[in-house]
CSV table of C-alpha atoms and ligand atoms in Angstrom, one decimal:
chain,number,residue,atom,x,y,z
E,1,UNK,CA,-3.7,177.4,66.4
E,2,UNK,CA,-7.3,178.5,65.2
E,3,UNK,CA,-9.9,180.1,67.6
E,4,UNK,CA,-12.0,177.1,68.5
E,5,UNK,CA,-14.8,180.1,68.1
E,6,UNK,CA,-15.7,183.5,67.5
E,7,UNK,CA,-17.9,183.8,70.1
E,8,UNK,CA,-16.7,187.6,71.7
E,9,UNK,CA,-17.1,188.5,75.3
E,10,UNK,CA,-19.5,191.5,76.0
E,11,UNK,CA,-17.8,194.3,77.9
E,12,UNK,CA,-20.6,195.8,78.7
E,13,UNK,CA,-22.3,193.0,80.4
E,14,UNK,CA,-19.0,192.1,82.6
E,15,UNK,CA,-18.2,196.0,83.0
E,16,UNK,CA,-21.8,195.9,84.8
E,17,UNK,CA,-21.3,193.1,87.1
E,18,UNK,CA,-17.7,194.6,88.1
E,19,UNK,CA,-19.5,198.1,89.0
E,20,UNK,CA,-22.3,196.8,90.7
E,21,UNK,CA,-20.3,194.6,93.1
E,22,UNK,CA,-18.0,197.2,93.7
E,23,UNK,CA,-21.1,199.1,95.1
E,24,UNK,CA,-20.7,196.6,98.2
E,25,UNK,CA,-18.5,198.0,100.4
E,26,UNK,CA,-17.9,201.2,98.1
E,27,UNK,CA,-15.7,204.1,100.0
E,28,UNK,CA,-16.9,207.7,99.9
E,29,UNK,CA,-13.5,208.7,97.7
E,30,UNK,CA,-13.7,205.7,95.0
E,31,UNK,CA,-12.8,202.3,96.1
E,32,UNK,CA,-13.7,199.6,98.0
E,33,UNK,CA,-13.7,198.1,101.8
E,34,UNK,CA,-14.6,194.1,101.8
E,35,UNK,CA,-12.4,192.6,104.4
E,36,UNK,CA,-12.5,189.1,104.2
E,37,UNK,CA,-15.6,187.5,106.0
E,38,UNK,CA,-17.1,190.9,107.2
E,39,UNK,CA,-20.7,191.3,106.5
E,40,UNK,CA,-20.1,193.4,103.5
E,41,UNK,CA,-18.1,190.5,101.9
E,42,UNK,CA,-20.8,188.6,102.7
E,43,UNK,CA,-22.8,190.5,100.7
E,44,UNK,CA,-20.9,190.7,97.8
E,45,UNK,CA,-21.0,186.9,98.0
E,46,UNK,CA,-24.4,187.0,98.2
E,47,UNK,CA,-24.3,188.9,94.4
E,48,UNK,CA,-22.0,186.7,92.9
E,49,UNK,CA,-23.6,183.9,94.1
E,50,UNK,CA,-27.1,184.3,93.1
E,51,UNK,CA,-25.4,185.7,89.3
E,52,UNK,CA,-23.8,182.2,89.2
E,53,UNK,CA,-27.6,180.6,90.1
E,54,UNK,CA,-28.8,182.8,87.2
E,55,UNK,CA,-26.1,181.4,84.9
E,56,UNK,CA,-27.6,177.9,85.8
E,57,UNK,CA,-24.2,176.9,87.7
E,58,UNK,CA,-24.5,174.0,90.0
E,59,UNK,CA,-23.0,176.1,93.1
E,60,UNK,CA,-21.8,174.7,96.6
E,61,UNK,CA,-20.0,176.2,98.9
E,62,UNK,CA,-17.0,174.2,101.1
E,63,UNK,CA,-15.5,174.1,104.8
E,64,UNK,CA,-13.7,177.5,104.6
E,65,UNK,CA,-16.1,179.1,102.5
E,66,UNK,CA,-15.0,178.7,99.1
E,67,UNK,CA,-17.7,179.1,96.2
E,68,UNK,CA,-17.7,177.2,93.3
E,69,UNK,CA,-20.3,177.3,90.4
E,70,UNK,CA,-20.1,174.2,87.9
E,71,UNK,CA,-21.6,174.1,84.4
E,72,UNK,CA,-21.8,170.4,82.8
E,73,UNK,CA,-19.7,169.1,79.9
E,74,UNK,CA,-20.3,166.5,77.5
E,75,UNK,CA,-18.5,164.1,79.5
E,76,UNK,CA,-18.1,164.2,83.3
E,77,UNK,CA,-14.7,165.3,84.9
E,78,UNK,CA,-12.3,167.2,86.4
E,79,UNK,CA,-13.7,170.8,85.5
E,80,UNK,CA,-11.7,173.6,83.9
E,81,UNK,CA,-11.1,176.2,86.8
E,82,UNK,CA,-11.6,180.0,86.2
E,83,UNK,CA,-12.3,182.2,89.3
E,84,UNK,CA,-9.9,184.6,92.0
E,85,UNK,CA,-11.1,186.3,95.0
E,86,UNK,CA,-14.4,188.7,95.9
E,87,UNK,CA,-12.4,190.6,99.5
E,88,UNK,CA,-10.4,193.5,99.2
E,89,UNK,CA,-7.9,195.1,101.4
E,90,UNK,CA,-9.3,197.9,103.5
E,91,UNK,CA,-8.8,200.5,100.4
E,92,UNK,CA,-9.0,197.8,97.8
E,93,UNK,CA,-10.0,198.9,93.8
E,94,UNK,CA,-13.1,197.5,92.3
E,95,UNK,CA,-10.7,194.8,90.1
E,96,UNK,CA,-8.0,193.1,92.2
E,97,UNK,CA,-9.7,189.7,92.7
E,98,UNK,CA,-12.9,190.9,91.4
E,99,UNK,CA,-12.0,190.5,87.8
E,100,UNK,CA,-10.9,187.1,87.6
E,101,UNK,CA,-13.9,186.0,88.9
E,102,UNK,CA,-16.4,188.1,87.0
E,103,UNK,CA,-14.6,187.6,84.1
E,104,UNK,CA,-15.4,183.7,84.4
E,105,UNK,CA,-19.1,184.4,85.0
E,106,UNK,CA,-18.5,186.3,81.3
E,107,UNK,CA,-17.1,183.5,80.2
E,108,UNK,CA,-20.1,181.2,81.2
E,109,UNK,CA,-22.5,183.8,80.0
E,110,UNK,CA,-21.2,183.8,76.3
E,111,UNK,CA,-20.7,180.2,76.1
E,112,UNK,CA,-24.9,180.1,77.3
E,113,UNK,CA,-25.9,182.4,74.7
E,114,UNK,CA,-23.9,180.6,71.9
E,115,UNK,CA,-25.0,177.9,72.9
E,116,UNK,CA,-21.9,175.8,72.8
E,117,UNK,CA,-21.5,172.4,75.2
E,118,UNK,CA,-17.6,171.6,76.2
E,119,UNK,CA,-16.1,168.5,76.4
E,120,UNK,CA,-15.5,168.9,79.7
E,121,UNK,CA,-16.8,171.2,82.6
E,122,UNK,CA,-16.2,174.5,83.8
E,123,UNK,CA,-16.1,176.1,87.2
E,124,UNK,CA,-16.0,179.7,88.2
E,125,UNK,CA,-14.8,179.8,92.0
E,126,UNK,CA,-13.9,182.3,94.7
E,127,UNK,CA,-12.1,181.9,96.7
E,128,UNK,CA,-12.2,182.8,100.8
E,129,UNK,CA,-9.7,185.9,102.1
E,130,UNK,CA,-7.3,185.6,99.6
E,131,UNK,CA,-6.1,189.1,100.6
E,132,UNK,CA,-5.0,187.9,104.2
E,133,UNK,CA,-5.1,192.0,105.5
E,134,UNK,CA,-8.1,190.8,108.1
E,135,UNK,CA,-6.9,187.2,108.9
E,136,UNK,CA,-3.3,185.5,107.8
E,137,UNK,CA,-2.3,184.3,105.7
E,138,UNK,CA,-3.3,185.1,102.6
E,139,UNK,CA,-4.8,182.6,100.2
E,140,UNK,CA,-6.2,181.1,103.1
E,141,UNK,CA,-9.6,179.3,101.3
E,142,UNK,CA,-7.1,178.5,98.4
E,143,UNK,CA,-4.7,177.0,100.8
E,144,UNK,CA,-7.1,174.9,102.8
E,145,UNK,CA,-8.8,173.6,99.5
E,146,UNK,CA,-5.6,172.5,98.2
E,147,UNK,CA,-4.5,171.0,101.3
E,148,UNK,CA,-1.4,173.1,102.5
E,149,UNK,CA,-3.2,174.6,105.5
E,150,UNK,CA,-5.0,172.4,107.9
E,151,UNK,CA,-9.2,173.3,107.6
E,152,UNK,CA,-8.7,173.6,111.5
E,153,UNK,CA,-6.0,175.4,112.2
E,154,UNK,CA,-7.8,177.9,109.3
E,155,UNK,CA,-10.8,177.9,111.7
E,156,UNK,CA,-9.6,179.4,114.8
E,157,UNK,CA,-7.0,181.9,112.9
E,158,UNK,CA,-7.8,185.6,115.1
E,159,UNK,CA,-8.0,188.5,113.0
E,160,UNK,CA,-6.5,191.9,113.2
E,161,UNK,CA,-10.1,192.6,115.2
E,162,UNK,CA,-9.5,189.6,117.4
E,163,UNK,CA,-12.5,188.2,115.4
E,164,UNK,CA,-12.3,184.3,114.5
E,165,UNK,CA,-12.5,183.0,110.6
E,166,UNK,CA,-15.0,180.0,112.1
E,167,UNK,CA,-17.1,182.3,113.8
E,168,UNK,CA,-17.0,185.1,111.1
E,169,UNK,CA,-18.1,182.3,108.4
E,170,UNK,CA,-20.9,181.4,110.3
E,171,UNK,CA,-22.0,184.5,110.9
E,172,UNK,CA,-22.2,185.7,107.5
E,173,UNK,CA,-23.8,181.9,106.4
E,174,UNK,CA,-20.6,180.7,104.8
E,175,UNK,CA,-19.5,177.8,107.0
E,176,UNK,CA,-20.3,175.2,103.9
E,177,UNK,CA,-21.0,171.8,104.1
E,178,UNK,CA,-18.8,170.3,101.2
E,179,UNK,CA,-15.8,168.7,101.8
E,180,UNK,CA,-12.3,170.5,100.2
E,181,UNK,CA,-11.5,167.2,98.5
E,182,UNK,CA,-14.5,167.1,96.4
E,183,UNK,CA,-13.7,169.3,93.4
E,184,UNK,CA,-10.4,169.5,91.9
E,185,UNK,CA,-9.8,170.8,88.8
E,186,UNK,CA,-8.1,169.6,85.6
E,187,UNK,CA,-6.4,172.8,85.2
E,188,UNK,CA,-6.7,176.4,86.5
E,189,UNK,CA,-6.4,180.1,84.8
E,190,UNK,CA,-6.4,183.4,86.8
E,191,UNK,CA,-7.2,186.2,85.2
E,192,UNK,CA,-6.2,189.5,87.2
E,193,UNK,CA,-5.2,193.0,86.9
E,194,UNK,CA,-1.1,193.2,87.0
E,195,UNK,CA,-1.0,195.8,90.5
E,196,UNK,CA,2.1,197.1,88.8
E,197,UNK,CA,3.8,198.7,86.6
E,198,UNK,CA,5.4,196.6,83.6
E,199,UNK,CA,2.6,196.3,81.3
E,200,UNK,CA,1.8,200.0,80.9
E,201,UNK,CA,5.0,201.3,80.6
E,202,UNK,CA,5.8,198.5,77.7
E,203,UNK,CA,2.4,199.2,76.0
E,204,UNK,CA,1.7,195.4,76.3
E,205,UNK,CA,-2.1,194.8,76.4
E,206,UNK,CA,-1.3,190.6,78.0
E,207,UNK,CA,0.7,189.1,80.7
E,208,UNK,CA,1.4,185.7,80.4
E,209,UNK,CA,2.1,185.4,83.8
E,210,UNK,CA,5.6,182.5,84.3
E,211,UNK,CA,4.9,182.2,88.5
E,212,UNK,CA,4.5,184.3,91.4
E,213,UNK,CA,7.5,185.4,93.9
E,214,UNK,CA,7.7,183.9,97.6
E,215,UNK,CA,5.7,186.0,100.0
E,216,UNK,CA,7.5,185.9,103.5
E,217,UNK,CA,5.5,187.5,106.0
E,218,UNK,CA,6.1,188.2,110.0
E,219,UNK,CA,5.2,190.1,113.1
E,220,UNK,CA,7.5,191.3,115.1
E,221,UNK,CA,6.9,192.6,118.5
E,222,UNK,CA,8.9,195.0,121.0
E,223,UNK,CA,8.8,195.9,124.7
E,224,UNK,CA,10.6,198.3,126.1
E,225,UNK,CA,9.7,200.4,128.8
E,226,UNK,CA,7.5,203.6,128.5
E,227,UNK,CA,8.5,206.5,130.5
E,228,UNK,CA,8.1,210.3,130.3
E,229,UNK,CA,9.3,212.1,127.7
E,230,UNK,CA,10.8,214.9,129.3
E,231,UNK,CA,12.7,213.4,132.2
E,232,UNK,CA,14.2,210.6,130.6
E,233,UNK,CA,17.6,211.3,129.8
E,234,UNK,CA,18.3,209.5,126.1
E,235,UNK,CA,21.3,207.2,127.0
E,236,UNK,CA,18.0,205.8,129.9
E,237,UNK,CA,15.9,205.0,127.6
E,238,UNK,CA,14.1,201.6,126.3
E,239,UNK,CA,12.2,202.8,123.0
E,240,UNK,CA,10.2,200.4,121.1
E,241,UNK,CA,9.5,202.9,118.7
E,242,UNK,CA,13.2,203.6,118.2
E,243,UNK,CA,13.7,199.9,117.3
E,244,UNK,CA,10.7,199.6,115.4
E,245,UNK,CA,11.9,202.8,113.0
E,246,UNK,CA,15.4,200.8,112.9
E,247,UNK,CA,13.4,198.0,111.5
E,248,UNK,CA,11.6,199.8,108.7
E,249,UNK,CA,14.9,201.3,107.2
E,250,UNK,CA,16.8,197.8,107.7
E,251,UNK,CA,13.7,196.5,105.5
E,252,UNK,CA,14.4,199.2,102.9
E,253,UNK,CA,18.2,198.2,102.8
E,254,UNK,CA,18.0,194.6,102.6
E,255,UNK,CA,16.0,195.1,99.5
E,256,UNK,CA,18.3,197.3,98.4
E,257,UNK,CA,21.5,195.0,99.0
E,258,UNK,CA,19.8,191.7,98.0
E,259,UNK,CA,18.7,193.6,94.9
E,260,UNK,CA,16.6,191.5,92.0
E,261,UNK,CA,13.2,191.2,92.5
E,262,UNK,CA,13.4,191.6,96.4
E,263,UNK,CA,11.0,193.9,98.0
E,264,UNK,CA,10.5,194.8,101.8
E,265,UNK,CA,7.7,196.6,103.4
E,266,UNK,CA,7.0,197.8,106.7
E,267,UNK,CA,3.1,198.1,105.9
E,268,UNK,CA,1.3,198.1,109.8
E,269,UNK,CA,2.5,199.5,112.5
E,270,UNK,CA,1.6,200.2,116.3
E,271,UNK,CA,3.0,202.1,119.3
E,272,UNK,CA,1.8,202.1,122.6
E,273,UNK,CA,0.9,204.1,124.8
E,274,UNK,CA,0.7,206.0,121.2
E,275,UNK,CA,1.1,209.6,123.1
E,276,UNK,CA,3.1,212.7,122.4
E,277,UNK,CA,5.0,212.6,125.8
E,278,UNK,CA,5.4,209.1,126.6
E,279,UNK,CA,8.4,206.9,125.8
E,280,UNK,CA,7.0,204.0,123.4
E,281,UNK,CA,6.5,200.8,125.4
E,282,UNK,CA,5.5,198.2,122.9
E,283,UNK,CA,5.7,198.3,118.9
E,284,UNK,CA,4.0,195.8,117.0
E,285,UNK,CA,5.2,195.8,113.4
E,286,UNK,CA,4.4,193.3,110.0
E,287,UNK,CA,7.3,192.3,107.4
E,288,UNK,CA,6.7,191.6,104.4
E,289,UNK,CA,9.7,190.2,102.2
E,290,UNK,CA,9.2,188.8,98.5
E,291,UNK,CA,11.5,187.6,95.9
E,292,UNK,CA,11.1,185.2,92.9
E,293,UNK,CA,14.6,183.1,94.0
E,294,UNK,CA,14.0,181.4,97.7
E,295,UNK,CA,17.5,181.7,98.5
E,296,UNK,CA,17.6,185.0,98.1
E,297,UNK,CA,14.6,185.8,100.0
E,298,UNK,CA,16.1,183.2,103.2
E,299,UNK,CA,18.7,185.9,103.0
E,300,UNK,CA,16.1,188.9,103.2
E,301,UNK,CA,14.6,187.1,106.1
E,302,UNK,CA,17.9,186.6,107.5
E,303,UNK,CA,19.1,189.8,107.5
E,304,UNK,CA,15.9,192.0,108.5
E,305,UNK,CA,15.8,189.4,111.7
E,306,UNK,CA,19.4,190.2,112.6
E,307,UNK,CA,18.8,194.0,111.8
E,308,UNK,CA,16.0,194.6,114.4
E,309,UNK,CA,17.6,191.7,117.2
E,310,UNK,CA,20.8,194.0,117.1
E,311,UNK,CA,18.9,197.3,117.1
E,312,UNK,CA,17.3,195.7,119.8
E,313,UNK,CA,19.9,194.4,121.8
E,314,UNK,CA,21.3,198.1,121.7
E,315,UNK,CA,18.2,199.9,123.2
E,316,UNK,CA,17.7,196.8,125.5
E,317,UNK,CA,14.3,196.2,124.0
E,318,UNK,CA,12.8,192.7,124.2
E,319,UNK,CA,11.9,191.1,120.8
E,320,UNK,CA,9.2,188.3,120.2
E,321,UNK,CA,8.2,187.4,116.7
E,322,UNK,CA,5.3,185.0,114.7
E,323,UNK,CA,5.7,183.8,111.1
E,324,UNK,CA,2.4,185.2,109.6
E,325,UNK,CA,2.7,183.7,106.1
E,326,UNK,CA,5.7,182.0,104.1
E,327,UNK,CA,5.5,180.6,100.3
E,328,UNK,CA,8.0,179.5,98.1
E,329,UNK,CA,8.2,180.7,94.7
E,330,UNK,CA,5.7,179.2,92.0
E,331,UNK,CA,6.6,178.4,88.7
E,332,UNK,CA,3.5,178.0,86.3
E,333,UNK,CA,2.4,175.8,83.5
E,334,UNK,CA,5.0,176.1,80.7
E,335,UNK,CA,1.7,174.5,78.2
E,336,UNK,CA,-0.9,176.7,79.9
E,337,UNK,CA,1.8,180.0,79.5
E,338,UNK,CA,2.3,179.1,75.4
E,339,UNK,CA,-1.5,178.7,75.4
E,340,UNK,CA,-2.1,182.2,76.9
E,341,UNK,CA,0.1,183.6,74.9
E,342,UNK,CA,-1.0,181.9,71.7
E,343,UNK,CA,-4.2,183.1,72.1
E,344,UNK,CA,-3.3,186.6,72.7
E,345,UNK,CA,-1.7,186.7,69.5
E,346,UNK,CA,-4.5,185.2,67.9
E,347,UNK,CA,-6.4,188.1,68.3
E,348,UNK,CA,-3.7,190.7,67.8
E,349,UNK,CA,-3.0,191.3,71.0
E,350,UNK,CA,0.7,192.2,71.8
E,351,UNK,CA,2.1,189.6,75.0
E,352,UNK,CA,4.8,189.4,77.4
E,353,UNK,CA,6.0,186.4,79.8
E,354,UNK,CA,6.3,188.2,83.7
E,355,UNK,CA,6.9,187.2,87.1
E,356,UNK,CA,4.1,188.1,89.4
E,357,UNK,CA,4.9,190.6,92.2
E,358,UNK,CA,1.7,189.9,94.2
E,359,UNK,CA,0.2,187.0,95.6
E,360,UNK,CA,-2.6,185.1,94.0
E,361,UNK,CA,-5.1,181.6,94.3
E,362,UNK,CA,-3.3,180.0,91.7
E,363,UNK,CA,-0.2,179.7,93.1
E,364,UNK,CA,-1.7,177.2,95.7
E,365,UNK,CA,-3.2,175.1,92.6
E,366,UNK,CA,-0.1,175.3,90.3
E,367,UNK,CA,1.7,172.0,92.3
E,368,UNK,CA,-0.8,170.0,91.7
E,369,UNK,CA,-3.1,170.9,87.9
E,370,UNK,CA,-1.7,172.7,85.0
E,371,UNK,CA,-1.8,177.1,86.2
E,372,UNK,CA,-1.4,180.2,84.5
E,373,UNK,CA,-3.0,183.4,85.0
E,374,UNK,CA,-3.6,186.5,82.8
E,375,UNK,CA,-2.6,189.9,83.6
E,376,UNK,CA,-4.0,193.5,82.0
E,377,UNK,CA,-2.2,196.7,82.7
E,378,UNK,CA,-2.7,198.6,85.9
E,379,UNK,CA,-3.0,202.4,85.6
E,380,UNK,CA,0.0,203.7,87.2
E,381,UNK,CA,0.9,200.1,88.5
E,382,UNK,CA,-1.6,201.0,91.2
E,383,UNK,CA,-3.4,198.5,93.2
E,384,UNK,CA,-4.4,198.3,97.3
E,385,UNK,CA,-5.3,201.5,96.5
E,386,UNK,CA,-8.6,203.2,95.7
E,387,UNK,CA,-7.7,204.5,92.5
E,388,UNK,CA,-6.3,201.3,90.7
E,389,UNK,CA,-7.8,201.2,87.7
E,390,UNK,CA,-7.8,199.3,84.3
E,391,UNK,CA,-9.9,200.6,80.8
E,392,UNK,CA,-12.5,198.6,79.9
E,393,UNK,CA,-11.0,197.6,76.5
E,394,UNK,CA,-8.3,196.3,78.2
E,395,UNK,CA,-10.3,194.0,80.3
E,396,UNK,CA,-12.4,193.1,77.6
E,397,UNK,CA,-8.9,191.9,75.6
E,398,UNK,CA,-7.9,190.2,79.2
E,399,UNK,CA,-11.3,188.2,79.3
E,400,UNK,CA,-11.5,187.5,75.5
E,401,UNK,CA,-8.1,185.8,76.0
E,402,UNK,CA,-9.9,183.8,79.1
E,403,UNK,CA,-12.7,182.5,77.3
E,404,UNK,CA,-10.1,181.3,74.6
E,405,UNK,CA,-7.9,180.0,76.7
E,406,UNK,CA,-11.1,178.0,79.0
E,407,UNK,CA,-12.5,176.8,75.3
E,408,UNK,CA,-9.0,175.1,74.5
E,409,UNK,CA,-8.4,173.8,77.6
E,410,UNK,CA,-12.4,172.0,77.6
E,411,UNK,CA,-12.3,171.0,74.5
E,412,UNK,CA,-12.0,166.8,73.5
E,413,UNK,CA,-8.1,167.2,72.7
E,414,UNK,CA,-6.8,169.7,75.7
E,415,UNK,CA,-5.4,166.4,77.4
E,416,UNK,CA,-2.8,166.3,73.9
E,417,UNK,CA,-2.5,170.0,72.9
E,418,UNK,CA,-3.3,172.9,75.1
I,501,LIG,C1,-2.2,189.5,98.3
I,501,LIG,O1,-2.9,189.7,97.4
I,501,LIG,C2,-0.8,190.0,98.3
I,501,LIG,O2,-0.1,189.8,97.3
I,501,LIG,O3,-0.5,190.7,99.3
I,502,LIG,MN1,-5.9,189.7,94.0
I,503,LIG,MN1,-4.8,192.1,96.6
């Protein structure tokens, strides 16, 4: 396929936007804190909003908060999609999210200097706590706008704060007017660092990224009965915390056993009374469980559940338990995936088809408009961490591949030959 142009993204320009947002929220060791819908999100919407003004995007902003930017084509349209997330876990890097959507803002930029008028429109869009630590589930604004999670029952979600997405919205002037059904894209492409390992240790500068794994998330609660911990004899006891620890290691093995891609974390957890000489009463724990097979991760779920009900059942602790998130494995756009990868090699850029491990925006648009994303190696595979990292000539080959990608899919024939 020939470039459609040779129009190059500038890496310093989109190197400057990703540093100055990460300023919003920045931690004193590196890093970055912008829960979802806390004023320092709001902020950072604030930026990005008033760069996608500057870039002459038509913006609105919808029912859960979602931010879209739209720059005309020749013809009216669905628009081509590019865009991610702007909140961060609670020790987030300055990429996860970030880049996909600055990198579209690049993309608009170069396509305003050059001049050039698509066929058809583009959007740049973030997307509203995508990273679901402050508020499940994750994906939320994606999963609204695309319809798989009711606007109201979105609305009155409590957050790890006991704060309320409806009221946190308002408060930081992101309750929007438009409805979610208003824009809907022709087709959608994510760009976004990898948050693991694959494509450093290969030496592989692109991910065509095939789908993303199901995400399986739950809280579990535990009540036993807190006593002193000197008196109680051991075989008296009702320990939360005892059941709790069985929990975390009957994660570990189920991963283990089930093998594959399955994964199992035991990432928040609380005791209480939480002192040194008191008997747990209550533990209140989160399971996550992924895999890219849904039977396979039914059987992770299975297992885990039975694990902590008989550990339980031993130490005659009570169990109660909410389903925080749960999502089926995605499969992407087989055209969109060739196209990524065609023009990765069109610049000389080696590429690699991969699963992706975490969760993203585009898997809640891949059912319904052609979806790929874009990965760049992760230093160390590290991400929800405030040393991930990723060079900036690798996210200037990442967004050169984007605004290849966007110009194919805009131009007159992308209906016949993405
Ligand atoms: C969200 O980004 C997740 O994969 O946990
Ligand atoms: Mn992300
Ligand atoms: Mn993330």
């Amino acid at each position: 396929m020939p470039l459609l142009s040779n129009v190059r993204v500038d890496i310093g320009r989109l190197m400057a936007r990703i540093e100055t947002l990460g300023e919003i929220g920045a931690l004193s060791g590196g890093g970055v804190c912008r829960l979802a819908l806390t004023p320092e999100d709001g902020a950072g919407r604030d930026l990005v909003t008033g760069w996608m003004r500057e870039l002459g995007l038509d913006v609105s902003v919808d029912r859960i908060g979602n931010v879209w930017g739209i720059r005309p084509g020749k013809a009216d349209g669905a628009p081509v999609l590019l865009g991610s997330h702007i909140d961060t876990v609670a020790t987030g890097g300055l990429y996860d999210g970030a880049l996909g959507v600055l990198a579209g803002l690049e993309v608009i930029a170069c396509l305003n200097d050059a001049d050039i008028e698509t066929e058809y429109p583009i959007a740049v869009a973030f997307f509203t706590n995508e990273e679901g630590s402050r508020f499940a589930p994750d994906m939320m604004g994606s999963a609204v706008h695309q319809g798989s999670l009711a606007l109201e029952e979105a609305l009155v979600v409590v957050g790890i704060d006991g704060s309320k997405v409806g009221e946190e919205l308002e408060a930081i002037g992101y309750a929007g007017e438009v409805a979610l059904a208003t824009l809907s894209p022709s087709a959608f492409v994510e760009l976004h660092v990898e948050q693991g390992p694959v494509l450093e240790r290969e030496d592989i500068r692109i991910g065509a990224v095939t789908g993303v794994q199901g995400i399986s998330w739950t809280e579990y609660t535990l009540t036993g009965v807190s006593n002193h911990a000197g008196t109680t004899p051991m075989a008296f006891r009702c320990d939360a915390g005892l059941v709790a620890a069985e929990a975390i290691v009957a994660a570990r093995k189920a991963a283990g056993e089930i093998g594959g891609t399955q994964v199992a974390t035991v990432g928040a957890l609380t005791l209480e009374p939480n002192l040194v000489n008191v008997v747990p009463e209550k533990a209140v724990f989160t399971v996550d469980l992924r895999n890219t097979e849904e039977d396979a991760l039914k059987r992770a779920e299975a297992q885990v559940a039975e694990a902590i009900h008989e550990a339980a059942g031993a130490e005659g602790v009570t169990v109660t338990s909410r389903r925080l998130a749960r999502f089926e494995p995605v499969e992407f756009d087989a055209r969109v995936i060739s196209l990524v990868e065609r023009c990765a090699k069109d610049r000389a850029l080696s590429v690699r088809r991969m699963p992706s491990g975490a969760g993203h925006d585009a898997q809640m648009f891949a059912p319904y408009c052609p979806t790929a994303m874009i990965f760049v190696p992760s230093r160390d595979g590290l991400s929800h961490n405030i040393h991930e990292y990723t060079a900036p000539d690798q996210i200037e080959a990442g967004a050169q591949v984007l605004l290849d990608v966007t110009l194919a899919l805009a131009s007159p024939d992308a209906g016949t030959k993405p």
